[in-house]
CSV table of C-alpha atoms in Angstrom, one decimal:
chain,number,residue,atom,x,y,z
A,63,MET,CA,60.9,123.2,54.7
A,64,ILE,CA,61.1,125.2,57.9
A,65,PRO,CA,57.8,125.3,59.9
A,66,LYS,CA,56.3,128.8,59.9
A,67,ILE,CA,56.3,129.0,63.7
A,68,GLU,CA,60.1,128.5,63.8
A,69,THR,CA,60.7,131.7,61.7
A,70,ALA,CA,58.1,133.7,63.7
A,71,THR,CA,59.0,136.5,66.1
A,72,LEU,CA,59.9,135.6,69.7
A,73,ALA,CA,56.7,137.3,70.8
A,74,GLU,CA,54.6,135.2,68.4
A,75,ILE,CA,56.4,132.0,69.4
A,76,LYS,CA,55.7,132.8,73.1
A,77,ALA,CA,52.0,133.6,72.5
A,78,PHE,CA,51.7,130.3,70.5
A,79,GLN,CA,53.3,128.2,73.2
A,80,GLU,CA,51.1,129.8,75.9
A,81,ARG,CA,47.9,128.9,74.0
A,82,LYS,CA,49.2,125.3,73.7
A,83,LEU,CA,50.1,125.2,77.4
A,84,LEU,CA,46.6,126.0,78.4
A,85,GLU,CA,45.2,123.2,76.2
A,86,LEU,CA,47.8,120.8,77.7
A,87,LEU,CA,47.1,121.6,81.3
A,88,ASP,CA,43.4,121.2,80.8
A,89,TYR,CA,44.0,117.9,79.1
A,90,VAL,CA,46.3,116.4,81.8
A,91,ASN,CA,44.0,117.7,84.5
A,92,GLN,CA,41.1,115.7,83.0
A,93,ASN,CA,42.9,112.6,81.7
A,94,SER,CA,46.1,111.9,83.6
A,95,PRO,CA,45.6,110.1,87.0
A,96,PHE,CA,49.1,111.3,88.0
A,97,TYR,CA,48.7,115.0,87.3
A,98,LYS,CA,45.1,115.1,88.5
A,99,THR,CA,46.2,113.7,91.9
A,100,LEU,CA,49.3,115.9,92.0
A,101,PHE,CA,47.4,119.1,91.3
A,102,GLU,CA,44.7,118.3,93.9
A,103,LYS,CA,47.3,117.4,96.5
A,104,GLU,CA,49.2,120.7,95.8
A,105,ASN,CA,46.0,122.8,95.7
A,106,ILE,CA,46.8,123.9,92.2
A,107,ASP,CA,44.1,125.6,90.0
A,108,VAL,CA,45.5,125.0,86.5
A,109,SER,CA,43.2,127.6,85.0
A,110,LYS,CA,45.3,130.3,86.8
A,111,ILE,CA,48.4,129.2,84.8
A,112,LYS,CA,48.3,131.6,81.8
A,113,THR,CA,51.9,132.3,80.8
A,114,LEU,CA,55.2,130.5,80.4
A,115,GLU,CA,56.5,132.4,83.4
A,116,ASP,CA,53.6,130.9,85.4
A,117,LEU,CA,55.0,127.4,84.9
A,118,GLN,CA,57.2,127.9,87.9
A,119,PHE,CA,54.1,127.7,90.1
A,120,LEU,CA,53.7,124.1,89.1
A,121,PRO,CA,55.7,121.2,90.6
A,122,VAL,CA,58.3,119.5,88.6
A,123,THR,CA,58.1,115.9,87.5
A,124,THR,CA,61.1,113.6,87.9
A,125,LYS,CA,62.4,110.2,86.6
A,126,GLU,CA,61.5,108.8,90.0
A,127,ASP,CA,57.9,109.8,89.5
A,128,LEU,CA,57.8,108.0,86.2
A,129,GLN,CA,59.4,104.9,87.7
A,130,LYS,CA,57.0,104.8,90.7
A,131,HIS,CA,53.8,105.8,88.9
A,132,ASN,CA,54.4,104.7,85.3
A,133,ASP,CA,50.9,103.6,84.5
A,134,ASP,CA,49.3,106.7,86.1
A,135,PHE,CA,50.8,108.9,83.5
A,136,LEU,CA,48.7,107.3,80.7
A,137,CYS,CA,45.9,109.5,79.5
A,138,VAL,CA,44.2,107.0,77.2
A,139,PRO,CA,42.8,103.5,77.5
A,140,ALA,CA,45.2,100.6,76.7
A,141,ASN,CA,43.3,99.8,73.5
A,142,LYS,CA,44.4,103.2,72.0
A,143,ILE,CA,48.2,102.3,72.4
A,144,ILE,CA,49.8,101.4,69.1
A,145,ASP,CA,53.4,101.2,70.1
A,146,TYR,CA,55.2,100.5,73.4
A,147,ALA,CA,58.6,102.1,73.9
A,148,THR,CA,60.9,102.1,76.9
A,149,THR,CA,63.7,104.4,78.1
A,150,SER,CA,67.2,103.1,77.9
A,151,GLY,CA,67.4,102.9,81.7
A,152,THR,CA,70.9,104.5,81.8
A,153,LEU,CA,70.2,106.2,85.1
A,154,GLY,CA,67.8,103.7,86.7
A,155,LYS,CA,64.8,101.4,86.0
A,156,PRO,CA,63.5,101.7,82.4
A,157,VAL,CA,60.1,103.4,82.0
A,158,THR,CA,57.5,102.3,79.5
A,159,PHE,CA,55.9,104.9,77.2
A,160,GLY,CA,52.8,104.1,75.2
A,161,LEU,CA,52.2,105.9,71.9
A,162,THR,CA,48.9,106.3,70.1
A,163,ASP,CA,48.4,106.6,66.4
A,164,LYS,CA,48.4,110.4,66.7
A,165,ASP,CA,51.6,110.3,68.8
A,166,LEU,CA,53.4,108.2,66.1
A,167,ASP,CA,52.3,110.9,63.6
A,168,ARG,CA,53.8,113.6,65.9
A,169,LEU,CA,57.0,111.5,66.2
A,170,ALA,CA,57.3,111.3,62.4
A,171,TYR,CA,56.7,115.0,62.0
A,172,ASN,CA,59.4,115.8,64.7
A,173,GLU,CA,62.0,113.7,62.9
A,174,ALA,CA,61.1,115.0,59.5
A,175,ILE,CA,61.6,118.6,60.5
A,176,SER,CA,64.8,117.6,62.4
A,177,PHE,CA,66.4,115.8,59.5
A,178,ASP,CA,65.4,118.6,57.2
A,179,CYS,CA,67.3,120.9,59.6
A,180,ALA,CA,70.4,118.7,59.0
A,181,GLY,CA,70.0,119.0,55.3
A,182,ILE,CA,68.4,115.7,54.4
A,183,LYS,CA,65.9,116.1,51.6
A,184,GLU,CA,63.3,114.1,49.6
A,185,GLY,CA,65.2,111.7,47.3
A,186,ASP,CA,68.2,111.2,49.6
A,187,ILE,CA,69.1,107.7,50.9
A,188,VAL,CA,69.9,107.3,54.6
A,189,GLN,CA,71.6,104.3,56.2
A,190,LEU,CA,70.1,103.7,59.7
A,191,MET,CA,72.8,102.4,61.9
A,192,THR,CA,70.8,102.2,65.1
A,193,THR,CA,68.5,99.4,66.3
A,194,ILE,CA,64.8,99.7,65.5
A,195,ASP,CA,63.8,96.8,67.8
A,196,ARG,CA,63.9,96.2,71.5
A,197,ARG,CA,61.3,98.9,72.2
A,198,PHE,CA,63.8,101.6,71.1
A,199,MET,CA,61.8,104.7,70.3
A,200,ALA,CA,64.6,106.5,68.4
A,201,GLY,CA,65.1,103.9,65.7
A,202,LEU,CA,61.4,103.8,65.0
A,203,ALA,CA,61.2,107.6,65.1
A,204,TYR,CA,64.0,107.9,62.5
A,205,PHE,CA,62.3,105.5,60.2
A,206,LEU,CA,58.9,107.2,60.5
A,207,GLY,CA,60.4,110.6,59.9
A,208,LEU,CA,62.4,109.6,56.9
A,209,ARG,CA,59.4,107.8,55.4
A,210,LYS,CA,57.4,110.9,55.8
A,211,MET,CA,60.1,112.8,53.9
A,212,LYS,CA,60.0,110.3,51.1
A,213,VAL,CA,63.7,109.4,51.8
A,214,GLY,CA,65.1,106.0,51.2
A,215,VAL,CA,66.1,104.0,54.3
A,216,ILE,CA,68.6,101.2,54.6
A,217,ARG,CA,67.8,99.5,58.0
A,218,VAL,CA,71.2,97.9,58.8
A,219,GLY,CA,71.1,98.3,62.6
A,220,ALA,CA,74.0,98.8,64.9
A,221,GLY,CA,77.5,97.5,64.7
A,222,ILE,CA,79.2,95.1,62.2
A,223,PRO,CA,81.5,97.4,60.1
A,224,GLU,CA,81.7,94.8,57.3
A,225,LEU,CA,77.9,94.7,56.9
A,226,GLN,CA,77.7,98.5,57.0
A,227,TRP,CA,80.3,98.9,54.2
A,228,ASP,CA,78.6,96.2,52.1
A,229,SER,CA,75.4,98.3,52.3
A,230,ILE,CA,77.1,101.6,51.7
A,231,LEU,CA,78.9,100.3,48.6
A,232,LYS,CA,75.8,98.5,47.3
A,233,TYR,CA,73.0,101.1,48.0
A,234,LYS,CA,75.0,104.3,47.9
A,235,PRO,CA,73.4,106.2,50.8
A,236,ASN,CA,74.5,109.8,51.2
A,237,TYR,CA,73.7,110.2,54.9
A,238,LEU,CA,74.3,108.0,58.0
A,239,ILE,CA,72.5,107.9,61.3
A,240,THR,CA,74.9,106.6,63.9
A,241,VAL,CA,76.7,106.9,67.2
A,242,PRO,CA,79.8,109.0,66.2
A,243,SER,CA,82.5,106.9,67.8
A,244,PHE,CA,81.3,104.0,65.5
A,245,LEU,CA,82.4,106.1,62.5
A,246,LEU,CA,86.0,105.6,63.7
A,247,LYS,CA,85.4,101.8,63.5
A,248,LEU,CA,84.1,102.3,59.9
A,249,ILE,CA,87.2,104.3,59.0
A,250,GLU,CA,89.5,101.6,60.6
A,251,TYR,CA,87.7,98.8,58.7
A,252,ALA,CA,87.8,100.7,55.4
A,253,GLU,CA,91.5,101.4,55.7
A,254,ALA,CA,92.2,97.7,56.5
A,255,HIS,CA,90.2,96.6,53.4
A,256,ASN,CA,91.3,99.3,50.9
A,257,ILE,CA,87.9,101.0,50.8
A,258,ASP,CA,88.2,104.7,49.8
A,259,TYR,CA,85.7,106.1,52.2
A,260,ASN,CA,86.1,109.7,50.9
A,261,LYS,CA,84.7,108.4,47.5
A,262,SER,CA,81.9,106.5,49.1
A,263,GLY,CA,79.2,109.2,48.4
A,264,ILE,CA,78.6,109.8,52.1
A,265,LYS,CA,77.9,113.6,52.6
A,266,GLY,CA,77.0,113.7,56.2
A,267,ALA,CA,76.1,111.8,59.4
A,268,VAL,CA,73.4,112.6,62.0
A,269,CYS,CA,75.1,111.6,65.3
A,270,ILE,CA,73.3,110.4,68.4
A,271,GLY,CA,74.3,109.5,71.9
A,272,GLU,CA,77.7,111.2,72.1
A,273,SER,CA,78.7,114.9,71.9
A,274,LEU,CA,80.4,116.4,68.9
A,275,ARG,CA,81.0,119.9,70.2
A,276,ASN,CA,82.6,121.9,73.0
A,277,GLN,CA,80.6,124.5,74.8
A,278,ASP,CA,81.7,127.2,72.3
A,279,PHE,CA,80.5,124.9,69.5
A,280,SER,CA,84.0,124.2,68.3
A,281,MET,CA,84.6,120.5,67.4
A,282,ASN,CA,85.6,118.3,70.3
A,283,THR,CA,88.3,115.6,70.0
A,284,LEU,CA,85.9,112.9,68.8
A,285,SER,CA,84.5,115.0,65.9
A,286,LYS,CA,88.0,116.2,64.9
A,287,LYS,CA,89.3,112.6,64.8
A,288,ILE,CA,86.5,111.7,62.4
A,289,THR,CA,86.6,114.7,60.1
A,290,GLU,CA,90.4,114.8,59.9
A,291,LYS,CA,90.1,111.6,57.9
A,292,TRP,CA,86.6,111.5,56.5
A,293,ASN,CA,85.4,114.6,54.7
A,294,ILE,CA,81.8,114.5,55.9
A,295,LYS,CA,79.6,116.9,57.7
A,296,LEU,CA,78.6,115.8,61.2
A,297,TYR,CA,75.3,116.9,62.7
A,298,SER,CA,74.6,116.6,66.4
A,299,THR,CA,71.2,115.7,67.7
A,300,TYR,CA,69.8,115.5,71.2
A,301,ALA,CA,66.6,113.7,72.2
A,302,SER,CA,65.0,111.4,74.7
A,303,THR,CA,62.2,108.9,74.9
A,304,GLU,CA,60.4,111.1,77.5
A,305,MET,CA,60.2,114.1,75.3
A,306,SER,CA,59.5,112.4,72.0
A,307,THR,CA,61.2,115.4,70.4
A,308,ALA,CA,64.7,116.0,68.9
A,309,PHE,CA,67.0,119.0,68.9
A,310,THR,CA,69.1,118.8,65.8
A,311,GLU,CA,71.8,121.1,64.4
A,312,CYS,CA,71.5,122.9,61.1
A,313,GLU,CA,74.4,123.5,58.8
A,314,HIS,CA,75.7,126.3,61.1
A,315,SER,CA,76.5,123.8,64.0
A,316,ILE,CA,75.6,126.2,66.8
A,317,GLY,CA,73.2,124.0,68.8
A,318,GLY,CA,70.1,121.9,68.4
A,319,HIS,CA,67.1,123.8,67.2
A,320,HIS,CA,64.0,123.9,69.3
A,321,HIS,CA,60.6,123.0,67.8
A,322,PRO,CA,58.2,125.3,69.7
A,323,GLU,CA,55.1,123.5,68.3
A,324,LEU,CA,56.3,120.3,70.1
A,325,ILE,CA,57.8,121.2,73.4
A,326,ILE,CA,58.3,124.0,76.0
A,327,LEU,CA,61.8,124.4,77.5
A,328,GLU,CA,63.1,125.6,80.8
A,329,VAL,CA,66.6,125.5,82.3
A,330,LEU,CA,66.3,125.3,86.1
A,331,ASP,CA,68.7,125.7,89.0
A,332,GLU,CA,68.9,123.5,92.2
A,333,ASN,CA,65.8,125.2,93.5
A,334,ASN,CA,63.8,124.5,90.4
A,335,LYS,CA,63.9,128.2,89.4
A,336,PRO,CA,64.8,129.4,85.9
A,337,VAL,CA,68.5,130.3,85.6
A,338,LYS,CA,69.6,133.7,84.3
A,339,ASN,CA,70.0,134.1,80.5
A,340,GLY,CA,73.2,132.4,79.4
A,341,GLU,CA,73.7,130.3,82.5
A,342,SER,CA,73.7,126.5,82.6
A,343,GLY,CA,71.1,124.4,84.5
A,344,GLU,CA,69.0,121.3,84.2
A,345,LEU,CA,67.0,121.0,81.0
A,346,THR,CA,63.3,120.7,81.9
A,347,PHE,CA,60.5,120.4,79.4
A,348,THR,CA,56.7,120.3,78.9
A,349,THR,CA,55.5,118.3,75.9
A,350,LEU,CA,52.9,119.6,73.5
A,351,GLY,CA,50.6,117.5,71.3
A,352,ILE,CA,51.2,114.2,73.0
A,353,GLU,CA,48.1,112.1,73.5
A,354,ALA,CA,49.1,109.1,75.6
A,355,MET,CA,51.8,110.3,78.0
A,356,PRO,CA,52.3,114.0,78.1
A,357,LEU,CA,54.7,115.4,80.7
A,358,VAL,CA,54.6,118.7,82.6
A,359,ARG,CA,57.9,120.3,83.8
A,360,PHE,CA,59.9,117.0,83.4
A,361,LYS,CA,63.5,117.3,84.7
A,362,THR,CA,65.8,115.5,82.3
A,363,GLY,CA,68.9,115.3,84.5
A,364,ASP,CA,70.9,116.9,81.7
A,365,ILE,CA,72.9,120.1,82.4
A,366,VAL,CA,72.8,122.4,79.4
A,367,GLN,CA,72.9,126.0,78.3
A,368,LEU,CA,70.2,127.6,76.0
A,369,HIS,CA,71.1,130.0,73.3
A,370,ASN,CA,68.6,132.5,71.9
A,371,GLU,CA,70.5,134.6,69.3
A,372,PRO,CA,68.9,134.3,65.8
A,373,CYS,CA,70.5,131.7,63.5
A,374,ALA,CA,71.7,132.4,60.0
A,375,CYS,CA,69.4,129.5,58.8
A,376,GLY,CA,66.4,131.7,59.3
A,377,ARG,CA,65.0,130.0,62.5
A,378,ASN,CA,64.3,132.2,65.5
A,379,THR,CA,63.9,129.4,67.9
A,380,LEU,CA,66.0,128.6,71.0
A,381,ARG,CA,69.0,126.3,70.6
A,382,VAL,CA,70.2,123.7,73.0
A,383,GLY,CA,73.9,123.6,73.5
A,384,PRO,CA,76.0,120.5,74.0
A,385,VAL,CA,75.2,118.5,77.2
A,386,ILE,CA,77.7,119.5,79.8
A,387,GLY,CA,76.9,116.3,81.8
A,388,ARG,CA,74.2,114.5,83.6
A,389,LYS,CA,73.3,115.8,87.0
A,390,GLN,CA,73.4,112.3,88.5
A,391,GLN,CA,76.9,111.7,87.0
A,392,MET,CA,78.4,114.8,88.5
A,393,ILE,CA,81.7,113.9,90.2
A,394,LYS,CA,83.4,115.9,93.0
A,395,TYR,CA,87.1,115.0,92.8
A,396,LYS,CA,89.8,116.8,94.8
A,397,GLY,CA,87.7,120.0,95.0
A,398,THR,CA,86.9,119.9,91.2
A,399,THR,CA,83.5,119.3,89.6
A,400,LEU,CA,83.8,116.9,86.7
A,401,TYR,CA,81.4,115.2,84.2
A,402,PRO,CA,82.2,112.1,82.1
A,403,PRO,CA,82.0,113.9,78.7
A,404,ALA,CA,85.0,116.1,79.7
A,405,MET,CA,87.0,113.0,80.7
A,406,ASN,CA,86.0,111.1,77.5
A,407,ASP,CA,87.2,114.1,75.5
A,408,VAL,CA,90.7,113.9,77.1
A,409,LEU,CA,90.9,110.2,76.5
A,410,ASN,CA,89.7,110.5,72.9
A,411,ASN,CA,92.7,112.8,72.3
A,412,PHE,CA,95.1,109.9,72.3
A,413,LEU,CA,95.0,107.7,69.2
A,414,THR,CA,96.9,104.9,71.1
A,415,ILE,CA,93.9,104.4,73.5
A,416,GLU,CA,91.9,101.6,71.9
A,417,SER,CA,89.2,101.3,74.6
A,418,HIS,CA,88.4,102.9,77.9
A,419,ILE,CA,85.9,102.9,80.8
A,420,ILE,CA,85.5,105.3,83.7
A,421,GLU,CA,84.6,103.8,87.1
A,422,ILE,CA,83.4,106.0,90.0
A,423,SER,CA,83.3,104.7,93.5
A,424,THR,CA,83.1,106.0,97.1
A,425,ASN,CA,86.3,105.8,99.1
A,426,ASN,CA,86.9,105.4,102.8
A,427,LEU,CA,86.4,109.1,103.4
A,428,GLY,CA,83.0,109.0,101.8
A,429,THR,CA,84.2,111.1,98.8
A,430,ASP,CA,84.3,110.3,95.0
A,431,GLU,CA,87.1,108.2,93.6
A,432,ILE,CA,87.8,107.9,89.9
A,433,LEU,CA,89.5,104.9,88.2
A,434,ILE,CA,90.0,104.9,84.5
A,435,LYS,CA,90.9,101.7,82.8
A,436,ILE,CA,92.5,101.9,79.3
A,437,ALA,CA,93.6,99.5,76.7
A,438,VAL,CA,96.6,100.6,74.6
A,439,ASN,CA,98.9,99.1,72.0
A,440,GLN,CA,102.1,99.5,74.0
A,441,PRO,CA,101.6,100.2,77.7
A,442,SER,CA,104.4,102.2,79.3
A,443,GLU,CA,105.0,104.4,82.3
A,444,THR,CA,106.0,107.2,80.0
A,445,PHE,CA,102.6,107.1,78.3
A,446,LEU,CA,100.8,106.9,81.6
A,447,GLN,CA,102.6,110.1,82.8
A,448,GLU,CA,101.8,111.9,79.5
A,449,LEU,CA,98.1,111.0,79.9
A,450,LYS,CA,98.1,112.2,83.6
A,451,ASP,CA,99.8,115.4,82.6
A,452,HIS,CA,97.2,116.0,79.9
A,453,PHE,CA,94.3,115.5,82.5
A,454,ARG,CA,95.9,118.0,84.8
A,455,ALA,CA,96.3,120.5,81.9
A,456,LYS,CA,92.7,120.1,80.7
A,457,LEU,CA,90.7,119.4,83.9
A,458,ARG,CA,93.2,120.5,86.7
A,459,VAL,CA,93.2,117.0,88.3
A,460,SER,CA,94.5,113.6,87.3
A,461,PRO,CA,92.5,110.5,88.3
A,462,LYS,CA,93.9,107.0,88.9
A,463,ILE,CA,94.6,105.3,85.6
A,464,GLU,CA,95.4,101.6,85.0
A,465,PHE,CA,96.2,99.5,81.9
A,466,THR,CA,94.0,96.5,80.9
A,467,THR,CA,93.0,94.9,77.6
A,468,LYS,CA,90.4,95.3,74.9
A,469,GLU,CA,89.3,91.7,75.6
A,470,ILE,CA,88.3,92.7,79.2
A,471,LEU,CA,86.8,96.2,78.3
A,472,ASN,CA,84.8,95.5,75.2
A,473,PRO,CA,82.2,93.1,76.7
A,474,LEU,CA,81.6,95.9,79.3
A,475,ILE,CA,81.4,98.7,76.8
A,476,TYR,CA,79.3,96.8,74.2
A,477,ASN,CA,76.8,95.1,76.6
A,478,PRO,CA,74.2,93.2,74.5
A,479,MET,CA,71.5,94.4,76.8
A,480,SER,CA,72.4,98.1,76.1
A,481,ARG,CA,71.5,100.1,73.1
A,482,LYS,CA,74.5,102.4,73.3
A,483,PRO,CA,78.2,101.9,74.2
A,484,ILE,CA,78.8,102.2,78.0
A,485,HIS,CA,81.9,104.0,79.1
A,486,PHE,CA,80.8,105.2,82.5
A,487,PHE,CA,80.1,103.0,85.5
A,488,ASP,CA,78.9,104.6,88.7
A,489,ASN,CA,79.5,102.4,91.7
A,490,ARG,CA,79.1,105.1,94.4
A,491,ILE,CA,77.2,104.1,97.6
A,492,ASN,CA,75.1,107.3,97.4
A,493,THR,CA,74.9,108.5,93.8
A,494,LEU,CA,73.9,112.2,93.4
């Protein structure tokens, strides 16, 4: 069921969010040591913030603020915290988030309406192929949301294709929640063991952690490689621990739908000003309805574009397009601006590449240097030239590429301390 506010008019959605914004600012001004100090220091009278446009008169909050003042963001005493979650630490020191009982209810609601967006309904069975332990908020959120929907959950966790297929064949789930590149490993295992994956009963997969779409919402190389073999519907979802909110595609696959009852969105330029309609910038959010650690104008570091045309599914909410890249991972190479997702897409286009990593360093001139290490079945100069030509055709530049082996790459990619596969290593002296 689509929440009423998501089919309301744009004016009604804006008025609703402005009412919620006033409540939030009053709450953090009274209960958050960090925001109370910040507003006093900046001479800000929050009672004068009345509209969404007024948000730009407030300072932004950064990941560095969270890392330096983690405990000062807490708005409740420690005995009210029910769950402790941490960020993945992809771009720095992990940050701890406390959640109250009310926050866990909000998390369940968020995932329930997000999964409903992707077509999962009461009575379905979902195989959860992500970790639920190690203080990982997403795995817990998925479970809580599916439970709220009265959907069956098979908690297999990450990895191990044999175990995944044992569960699929035994319990007959019709949806998977997974990192999309792992679906290729499932296909590979099924083909090696004579499993007919197209008769397995899987209808769709909600995909996390990796992009499925190009900026025009067409399928990228990764999603094409999956669906050319496995006739399933792929749904992209974008979320983070900091926002405790997800943006999930509906069946029309034109961006992750915004839940206006849970979060306020802005897309900002380098000067923290809103970009023009249709332009890309840094996704910045203000959370609504969070009790323990609400955030005001938090900059995610993710470069995206918002879309505001009505969707055929009936929702009138904003949609978040595919992440172009992370601001800190932006690479300036031979006069061209690059982000890792674009390079990943080029590499995913070659079936012969079994594994890869992208390493960025600072050269003697103080500029960015790219080294891509790949493992292939039959290394050859001919293939290397073909790959370099493809990079030039797609991205206008060709980085340095060298051959290595899966045995060397896989321990780096599948680090046991990481929740997600790691393909990007930033070794620059001064990262952006």
